[in-house]
Each structure stands twice: as C-alpha cells, then as structure tokens.
mmCIF file of C-alpha atoms and ligand atoms in Angstrom:
data_model
loop_
_atom_site.group_PDB
_atom_site.id
_atom_site.type_symbol
_atom_site.label_atom_id
_atom_site.label_comp_id
_atom_site.label_asym_id
_atom_site.label_seq_id
_atom_site.Cartn_x
_atom_site.Cartn_y
_atom_site.Cartn_z
ATOM 1 C CA MET A 1022 -1.649 21.625 -1.557
ATOM 2 C CA ARG A 1023 -3.497 18.559 -2.382
ATOM 3 C CA ASN A 1024 -6.094 17.057 -0.273
ATOM 4 C CA VAL A 1025 -7.447 13.220 -0.053
ATOM 5 C CA ASN A 1026 -11.168 15.492 0.081
ATOM 6 C CA SER A 1027 -10.985 15.871 -3.341
ATOM 7 C CA TYR A 1028 -11.160 11.749 -4.325
ATOM 8 C CA LYS A 1029 -13.837 9.281 -3.767
ATOM 9 C CA ARG A 1030 -12.896 6.084 -4.366
ATOM 10 C CA ILE A 1031 -9.096 5.542 -2.795
ATOM 11 C CA VAL A 1032 -7.029 2.492 -2.534
ATOM 12 C CA ILE A 1033 -4.490 2.441 0.436
ATOM 13 C CA LYS A 1034 -1.303 0.040 0.091
ATOM 14 C CA ILE A 1035 0.344 -0.425 3.398
ATOM 15 C CA GLY A 1036 3.743 -1.897 3.526
ATOM 16 C CA SER A 1037 5.232 -4.785 5.577
ATOM 17 C CA ALA A 1038 7.730 -2.628 7.316
ATOM 18 C CA VAL A 1039 4.969 0.051 8.323
ATOM 19 C CA LEU A 1040 2.694 -2.966 9.626
ATOM 20 C CA ALA A 1041 5.513 -5.585 11.291
ATOM 21 C CA GLY A 1042 8.219 -5.213 13.138
ATOM 22 C CA ALA A 1043 11.787 -7.563 12.797
ATOM 23 C CA ASN A 1044 10.226 -9.563 15.714
ATOM 24 C CA GLY A 1045 7.226 -10.353 13.307
ATOM 25 C CA LYS A 1046 4.947 -8.728 15.814
ATOM 26 C CA VAL A 1047 2.277 -6.202 14.620
ATOM 27 C CA ASN A 1048 3.060 -2.581 14.656
ATOM 28 C CA ASN A 1049 -0.079 -2.005 16.698
ATOM 29 C CA ASN A 1050 0.355 1.480 17.576
ATOM 30 C CA ILE A 1051 0.161 2.288 14.086
ATOM 31 C CA LEU A 1052 -2.330 -0.314 12.953
ATOM 32 C CA ALA A 1053 -4.431 1.641 15.442
ATOM 33 C CA SER A 1054 -3.603 4.849 13.619
ATOM 34 C CA ILE A 1055 -4.007 4.027 10.038
ATOM 35 C CA SER A 1056 -7.601 2.134 11.215
ATOM 36 C CA GLU A 1057 -8.765 5.502 12.724
ATOM 37 C CA ASP A 1058 -8.213 7.104 9.592
ATOM 38 C CA ILE A 1059 -9.910 4.647 7.387
ATOM 39 C CA ALA A 1060 -13.048 4.987 9.837
ATOM 40 C CA TRP A 1061 -12.971 8.645 9.566
ATOM 41 C CA LEU A 1062 -12.912 8.222 5.478
ATOM 42 C CA LEU A 1063 -15.742 5.901 5.483
ATOM 43 C CA LYS A 1064 -17.524 8.348 8.067
ATOM 44 C CA ASN A 1065 -17.093 10.858 5.457
ATOM 45 C CA ASN A 1066 -18.433 9.044 2.115
ATOM 46 C CA LYS A 1067 -15.576 7.427 0.692
ATOM 47 C CA GLU A 1068 -14.923 4.060 -0.739
ATOM 48 C CA ILE A 1069 -11.986 2.354 0.557
ATOM 49 C CA LEU A 1070 -9.725 -0.674 -0.557
ATOM 50 C CA ILE A 1071 -6.875 -1.613 1.480
ATOM 51 C CA VAL A 1072 -3.966 -3.888 -0.169
ATOM 52 C CA SER A 1073 -1.775 -4.666 2.489
ATOM 53 C CA SER A 1074 1.433 -6.508 2.682
ATOM 54 C CA GLY A 1075 2.816 -7.825 5.864
ATOM 55 C CA ALA A 1076 1.945 -12.303 5.793
ATOM 56 C CA ILE A 1077 5.840 -12.940 5.094
ATOM 57 C CA ALA A 1078 7.027 -10.677 7.838
ATOM 58 C CA LEU A 1079 4.356 -11.598 10.537
ATOM 59 C CA GLY A 1080 4.798 -15.418 9.524
ATOM 60 C CA ARG A 1081 8.048 -14.762 11.265
ATOM 61 C CA LYS A 1082 6.678 -14.510 14.823
ATOM 62 C CA LYS A 1083 5.943 -18.551 14.848
ATOM 63 C CA ILE A 1084 7.922 -19.967 12.471
ATOM 64 C CA LYS A 1085 11.444 -18.983 12.695
ATOM 65 C CA LEU A 1086 13.539 -19.358 10.094
ATOM 66 C CA SER A 1087 17.093 -17.735 8.609
ATOM 67 C CA GLU A 1088 16.667 -13.874 7.054
ATOM 68 C CA ASN A 1089 16.996 -15.371 3.554
ATOM 69 C CA LEU A 1090 14.249 -17.118 2.368
ATOM 70 C CA SER A 1091 13.980 -19.662 -0.060
ATOM 71 C CA LEU A 1092 10.744 -19.626 -1.946
ATOM 72 C CA PRO A 1093 8.817 -22.186 -0.254
ATOM 73 C CA GLU A 1094 9.805 -20.914 3.247
ATOM 74 C CA SER A 1095 8.499 -17.625 2.166
ATOM 75 C CA GLN A 1096 5.443 -18.723 0.926
ATOM 76 C CA ALA A 1097 4.756 -21.214 4.085
ATOM 77 C CA LEU A 1098 5.629 -17.868 5.809
ATOM 78 C CA ALA A 1099 2.840 -15.948 3.993
ATOM 79 C CA ALA A 1100 0.277 -18.832 4.565
ATOM 80 C CA HIS A 1101 0.604 -18.570 8.319
ATOM 81 C CA GLY A 1102 1.592 -14.690 8.681
ATOM 82 C CA GLN A 1103 -1.789 -13.986 6.372
ATOM 83 C CA ILE A 1104 -3.989 -15.326 8.953
ATOM 84 C CA GLU A 1105 -1.990 -13.513 11.706
ATOM 85 C CA LEU A 1106 -1.971 -9.969 8.954
ATOM 86 C CA MET A 1107 -6.128 -10.546 9.078
ATOM 87 C CA SER A 1108 -7.033 -11.299 12.302
ATOM 88 C CA ALA A 1109 -4.499 -7.709 13.309
ATOM 89 C CA TRP A 1110 -6.903 -6.031 10.671
ATOM 90 C CA LYS A 1111 -10.077 -7.279 12.571
ATOM 91 C CA LYS A 1112 -8.993 -6.511 15.752
ATOM 92 C CA HIS A 1113 -8.516 -2.665 14.956
ATOM 93 C CA LEU A 1114 -11.063 -1.889 12.612
ATOM 94 C CA ASN A 1115 -14.078 -4.549 14.947
ATOM 95 C CA LYS A 1116 -13.444 -0.951 17.553
ATOM 96 C CA PHE A 1117 -14.998 0.917 14.561
ATOM 97 C CA SER A 1118 -17.485 -1.626 14.010
ATOM 98 C CA ILE A 1119 -16.130 -2.317 10.210
ATOM 99 C CA PRO A 1120 -16.582 -5.737 8.650
ATOM 100 C CA ILE A 1121 -13.654 -7.058 6.396
ATOM 101 C CA GLY A 1122 -13.231 -8.710 3.615
ATOM 102 C CA GLN A 1123 -10.483 -11.180 2.481
ATOM 103 C CA ILE A 1124 -9.278 -11.047 -1.425
ATOM 104 C CA LEU A 1125 -6.091 -12.799 -2.620
ATOM 105 C CA LEU A 1126 -4.899 -11.802 -5.710
ATOM 106 C CA THR A 1127 -2.427 -12.704 -8.525
ATOM 107 C CA PRO A 1128 -1.245 -9.569 -10.782
ATOM 108 C CA ARG A 1129 -2.637 -12.486 -13.216
ATOM 109 C CA ASP A 1130 -6.136 -12.263 -11.717
ATOM 110 C CA THR A 1131 -5.852 -8.550 -12.597
ATOM 111 C CA GLU A 1132 -5.642 -9.107 -16.268
ATOM 112 C CA LEU A 1133 -6.932 -12.455 -17.161
ATOM 113 C CA LYS A 1134 -10.910 -11.343 -18.393
ATOM 114 C CA ILE A 1135 -12.779 -13.515 -16.348
ATOM 115 C CA SER A 1136 -10.348 -13.415 -12.883
ATOM 116 C CA SER A 1137 -10.847 -9.544 -13.194
ATOM 117 C CA LYS A 1138 -14.234 -9.321 -13.574
ATOM 118 C CA ASN A 1139 -15.091 -11.518 -10.454
ATOM 119 C CA ALA A 1140 -12.668 -9.776 -8.622
ATOM 120 C CA THR A 1141 -14.392 -6.386 -9.930
ATOM 121 C CA GLN A 1142 -17.161 -7.661 -8.783
ATOM 122 C CA THR A 1143 -16.707 -9.259 -5.602
ATOM 123 C CA VAL A 1144 -15.356 -5.623 -4.690
ATOM 124 C CA SER A 1145 -18.245 -4.139 -5.872
ATOM 125 C CA LYS A 1146 -20.353 -5.818 -3.690
ATOM 126 C CA LEU A 1147 -18.527 -5.832 -0.709
ATOM 127 C CA LEU A 1148 -18.270 -1.992 -1.285
ATOM 128 C CA GLU A 1149 -22.132 -2.063 -1.488
ATOM 129 C CA SER A 1150 -22.732 -3.827 1.463
ATOM 130 C CA GLY A 1151 -20.014 -1.699 3.696
ATOM 131 C CA CYS A 1152 -17.655 -4.234 3.592
ATOM 132 C CA LEU A 1153 -14.318 -3.403 3.696
ATOM 133 C CA PRO A 1154 -11.858 -5.202 1.126
ATOM 134 C CA ILE A 1155 -8.886 -6.042 2.595
ATOM 135 C CA ILE A 1156 -6.358 -7.215 -0.802
ATOM 136 C CA ASN A 1157 -3.056 -8.988 -0.692
ATOM 137 C CA GLU A 1158 -1.086 -11.325 -3.016
ATOM 138 C CA ASN A 1159 -1.467 -15.068 -3.389
ATOM 139 C CA ASP A 1160 1.978 -15.307 -2.208
ATOM 140 C CA SER A 1161 1.608 -18.924 -1.655
ATOM 141 C CA THR A 1162 0.585 -20.289 -4.663
ATOM 142 C CA ALA A 1163 1.909 -17.578 -7.236
ATOM 143 C CA THR A 1164 5.154 -18.438 -7.002
ATOM 144 C CA ASP A 1165 6.284 -15.387 -9.599
ATOM 145 C CA GLU A 1166 4.535 -12.880 -6.874
ATOM 146 C CA ILE A 1167 7.254 -13.424 -4.336
ATOM 147 C CA ARG A 1168 10.070 -13.778 -6.423
ATOM 148 C CA PHE A 1169 9.746 -10.322 -8.704
ATOM 149 C CA GLY A 1170 5.881 -9.179 -7.266
ATOM 150 C CA ASP A 1171 5.560 -6.472 -4.702
ATOM 151 C CA ASN A 1172 1.996 -4.678 -3.503
ATOM 152 C CA ASP A 1173 2.973 -1.625 -4.791
ATOM 153 C CA LEU A 1174 2.022 -2.916 -8.560
ATOM 154 C CA LEU A 1175 -0.670 -5.001 -7.100
ATOM 155 C CA ALA A 1176 -2.439 -1.676 -5.686
ATOM 156 C CA ALA A 1177 -1.845 0.298 -8.856
ATOM 157 C CA LYS A 1178 -3.356 -2.959 -10.884
ATOM 158 C CA VAL A 1179 -6.092 -2.790 -8.059
ATOM 159 C CA ALA A 1180 -6.537 0.798 -8.554
ATOM 160 C CA LYS A 1181 -6.540 0.322 -12.361
ATOM 161 C CA LEU A 1182 -9.526 -2.332 -11.744
ATOM 162 C CA ILE A 1183 -11.717 -0.924 -9.869
ATOM 163 C CA GLY A 1184 -11.238 2.993 -11.315
ATOM 164 C CA ALA A 1185 -9.969 4.153 -8.216
ATOM 165 C CA ASP A 1186 -9.505 8.415 -8.553
ATOM 166 C CA LEU A 1187 -6.340 8.112 -5.532
ATOM 167 C CA LEU A 1188 -3.609 5.272 -4.203
ATOM 168 C CA ILE A 1189 -2.231 6.157 -1.395
ATOM 169 C CA VAL A 1190 1.414 4.422 -0.513
ATOM 170 C CA LEU A 1191 1.831 4.284 3.158
ATOM 171 C CA SER A 1192 5.364 3.522 3.522
ATOM 172 C CA THR A 1193 8.525 3.890 5.875
ATOM 173 C CA VAL A 1194 9.647 7.274 4.437
ATOM 174 C CA ASP A 1195 7.981 10.300 3.355
ATOM 175 C CA GLY A 1196 8.397 10.360 -0.037
ATOM 176 C CA LEU A 1197 10.666 10.783 -2.914
ATOM 177 C CA PHE A 1198 14.101 12.560 -2.086
ATOM 178 C CA GLY A 1199 16.725 13.621 -3.835
ATOM 179 C CA SER A 1200 19.297 11.628 -3.507
ATOM 180 C CA GLU A 1201 20.692 8.882 -1.269
ATOM 181 C CA GLU A 1202 21.967 11.489 1.809
ATOM 182 C CA ASP A 1203 18.703 13.078 1.718
ATOM 183 C CA VAL A 1204 16.712 9.434 2.285
ATOM 184 C CA LYS A 1205 18.905 9.033 5.485
ATOM 185 C CA THR A 1206 18.635 12.163 6.815
ATOM 186 C CA ARG A 1207 14.990 12.490 5.763
ATOM 187 C CA ARG A 1208 16.745 16.367 4.918
ATOM 188 C CA ILE A 1209 12.607 17.842 3.996
ATOM 189 C CA SER A 1210 14.039 20.341 1.746
ATOM 190 C CA SER A 1211 15.335 17.172 -0.589
ATOM 191 C CA LEU A 1212 11.821 15.627 -0.632
ATOM 192 C CA ILE A 1213 10.177 15.909 -4.029
ATOM 193 C CA ARG A 1214 6.251 17.907 -3.198
ATOM 194 C CA GLU A 1215 5.061 16.863 -6.823
ATOM 195 C CA VAL A 1216 6.414 14.446 -9.930
ATOM 196 C CA ASN A 1217 3.703 15.080 -13.031
ATOM 197 C CA LYS A 1218 6.092 13.136 -15.553
ATOM 198 C CA ILE A 1219 8.376 9.916 -14.740
ATOM 199 C CA THR A 1220 11.556 11.273 -16.352
ATOM 200 C CA PRO A 1221 14.910 9.005 -15.985
ATOM 201 C CA GLN A 1222 15.967 11.663 -13.327
ATOM 202 C CA ILE A 1223 13.114 10.863 -11.595
ATOM 203 C CA LYS A 1224 13.724 7.150 -11.527
ATOM 204 C CA LYS A 1225 17.044 7.742 -11.173
ATOM 205 C CA MET A 1226 16.230 9.502 -7.408
ATOM 206 C CA ALA A 1227 14.065 6.181 -6.988
ATOM 207 C CA GLY A 1228 17.339 3.929 -7.022
ATOM 208 C CA HIS A 1229 18.528 5.784 -3.936
ATOM 209 C CA ALA A 1230 15.860 4.393 -1.659
ATOM 210 C CA SER A 1231 16.471 0.729 -1.220
ATOM 211 C CA GLN A 1232 15.371 0.461 2.658
ATOM 212 C CA MET A 1233 11.523 0.105 2.473
ATOM 213 C CA GLY A 1234 9.891 -3.292 2.037
ATOM 214 C CA LYS A 1235 10.354 -5.467 -1.182
ATOM 215 C CA GLY A 1236 9.342 -3.198 -3.609
ATOM 216 C CA GLY A 1237 11.785 -0.006 -2.756
ATOM 217 C CA MET A 1238 11.040 3.414 -4.331
ATOM 218 C CA ILE A 1239 11.815 2.409 -7.745
ATOM 219 C CA SER A 1240 8.611 -0.003 -7.595
ATOM 220 C CA LYS A 1241 6.683 2.954 -6.421
ATOM 221 C CA ILE A 1242 7.757 4.833 -9.435
ATOM 222 C CA ASP A 1243 6.472 1.955 -11.666
ATOM 223 C CA ALA A 1244 2.912 2.041 -9.775
ATOM 224 C CA ALA A 1245 3.265 5.997 -10.337
ATOM 225 C CA GLU A 1246 3.496 5.279 -14.207
ATOM 226 C CA ILE A 1247 0.398 2.567 -14.375
ATOM 227 C CA CYS A 1248 -1.740 5.204 -11.873
ATOM 228 C CA PHE A 1249 -1.245 8.092 -14.488
ATOM 229 C CA LYS A 1250 -2.592 5.895 -17.710
ATOM 230 C CA ASN A 1251 -5.158 5.336 -15.688
ATOM 231 C CA LYS A 1252 -6.103 8.926 -14.316
ATOM 232 C CA CYS A 1253 -5.343 7.900 -10.753
ATOM 233 C CA VAL A 1254 -3.056 10.229 -8.726
ATOM 234 C CA MET A 1255 -1.081 8.468 -6.478
ATOM 235 C CA VAL A 1256 1.032 9.474 -3.058
ATOM 236 C CA ILE A 1257 3.451 8.381 -1.363
ATOM 237 C CA THR A 1258 3.918 9.468 2.863
ATOM 238 C CA SER A 1259 4.536 8.002 6.119
ATOM 239 C CA GLY A 1260 2.099 4.971 7.558
ATOM 240 C CA LYS A 1261 4.574 5.803 10.572
ATOM 241 C CA ASN A 1262 3.485 9.463 10.794
ATOM 242 C CA LYS A 1263 0.667 9.811 13.395
ATOM 243 C CA LYS A 1264 -3.078 10.371 11.702
ATOM 244 C CA PRO A 1265 -0.887 9.178 8.561
ATOM 245 C CA ILE A 1266 -4.279 10.093 6.283
ATOM 246 C CA ARG A 1267 -6.124 12.590 8.020
ATOM 247 C CA GLY A 1268 -2.662 14.555 8.152
ATOM 248 C CA LEU A 1269 -1.925 14.438 4.313
ATOM 249 C CA ALA A 1270 -4.331 17.740 4.186
ATOM 250 C CA LYS A 1271 -2.236 20.132 5.986
ATOM 251 C CA ARG A 1272 1.015 18.150 6.350
ATOM 252 C CA ALA A 1273 4.117 18.888 3.527
ATOM 253 C CA LYS A 1274 5.755 15.332 3.665
ATOM 254 C CA ALA A 1275 4.625 13.556 1.110
ATOM 255 C CA THR A 1276 5.217 13.446 -2.802
ATOM 256 C CA TRP A 1277 2.011 13.370 -4.798
ATOM 257 C CA PHE A 1278 2.359 12.250 -8.572
ATOM 258 C CA VAL A 1279 -0.137 14.027 -10.614
ATOM 259 C CA LYS A 1280 -0.240 13.517 -14.467
ATOM 260 C CA LYS A 1281 -0.559 16.992 -15.828
HETATM 261 N N1 LIG V 777 2.417 -10.044 -0.139
HETATM 262 C C1 LIG V 777 3.768 -9.924 0.548
HETATM 263 C C2 LIG V 777 3.221 -10.045 2.150
HETATM 264 O O1 LIG V 777 2.012 -10.019 2.344
HETATM 265 C C3 LIG V 777 4.841 -8.810 0.773
HETATM 266 C C4 LIG V 777 5.036 -8.323 -0.744
HETATM 267 C C5 LIG V 777 5.693 -6.685 -0.438
HETATM 268 O O2 LIG V 777 6.321 -7.010 -0.151
HETATM 269 O O3 LIG V 777 4.913 -5.873 -1.138
HETATM 270 O O4 LIG V 777 3.986 -10.154 2.860
#
C-alpha cells in the first residue's frame, strides 16, 4: 500500500465539482475536511502547494447565466468567482493559522523561461515563509485556457516546475475504473489500483469517465504522462471522502500512477 508519508513536496489539485455545488455555493464540509488534511501534512513537514479550480463554478452564485457559457461569460464568472474561491480557502485555512498566497498562471507562464523562473521563485519564497501557495489558471485573460485547458494539466506542469514528488488529484470519483458501467456503479473491484505505464488501453478506460469537472479522466491521464516524465508520482482519489488525504494511507480507493 502506498502512503503520502513517503513524499516531501506535494501538489494537491482540487476539482471544481469537489469544491462547488451546482448552485455556485462552496461545499464547506468538504473544504473543511481537505483543510484539516493540509494542516496535518504541514505539521508533518511536507511542502504543500494547492492547485484549486472552482472560480467559474463559484461565480455562478451571484452572476446568473445560462448553462452553456460563452468565452466572455466564463471569463466574467472566473473574475468574480476567484474572489469567492480565495475567500473560502482563507476562511477554512485561517482555522489552522495557515496564511495563503494566490498565484494565477497560464500554461504559457509555466513554459516561458522568464515567467516560469519568476513563478518558481515566488513559490519558493512562499514556501520558505510558511505561506501556502494556491494556484489557479488565469482564466480571465488566458482565452485558450478556458476553452482547452484544465487544472489537471496545470497541476502537472506546476509539479514539474517546482520538482514535486507527488501530485494528489482530488476528484469526484475514486480513481480510474475499468469500464463506464463500473464508474456509474462505483464497483470497487474494477477500480484500477496502480498504473505503471500509459497504454492505449488505459486511455480507452479514461475515455469512459466523463462526469468529472471540465477535464474529465482523460486529462488526468495526460497529467499522469507529464508526471511520469518528471519522476513525480500521481494519485487520483475522491475529494468527497472524509479525510481524503490522510485516508490514502489505509484506504484502497485510489488509483496510483507510478512509473516502473
Ligand atoms: N480554472 C477553472 C476554474 O477555476 C477550472 C478549470 C478546470 O475545470 O479544471 O474555474
């Protein structure tokens, strides 16, 4: 059984559907539970970075728009919802006296030499000063990010940038399942426990799971491919579990991506 204790620098990605309800309200119970786990990790001397989705989803609480959003509508929701998102994190992490710092990035920022260097330096300084970095895509300016991007890929790129050894993806499902039917029924016997190589068969399984935020399972597999190239282990588990990260040590309900 794999265990978070074996890792030092950990990126935790939280999906929109974990953090926000359909009405644009924060899922406070879930955020409280994740915040408690973050406090536990920090107490255990782990270096933690959060990649949090949810700006667009939380923007829906006050700005009423139709289900299908145009690009400017998504960007307006993100501009408003990002404040709600950070307020929610601040409220929950304050209970553990954990100060936070916000970084908004585009995938380009993680690739261009000068901006990626600056982003890395900012993250290092925040970590050194005991301030938890919370990263999201810069949705309001980065047009292609909203249309094509998702935070799974951003999280994998951030993990690469800062040399993380573990990426935890908190999703609404327990991990990668063998078939569409098994995703629906959450048939645990068909949960894939460990993936050592991204094969066409794995990609086919991922194609079935479409109900998870913007990126879906397929973008999580793309993220795992980036992690594999950078000696970073990735794990997918449900953020809706009680103690979703502490539970990883004993709970079997997760898919670990470990290159062999
Ligand atoms: N950056 C978007 C947001 O915060 C979410 C992208 C995604 O679905 O991962 O709303």
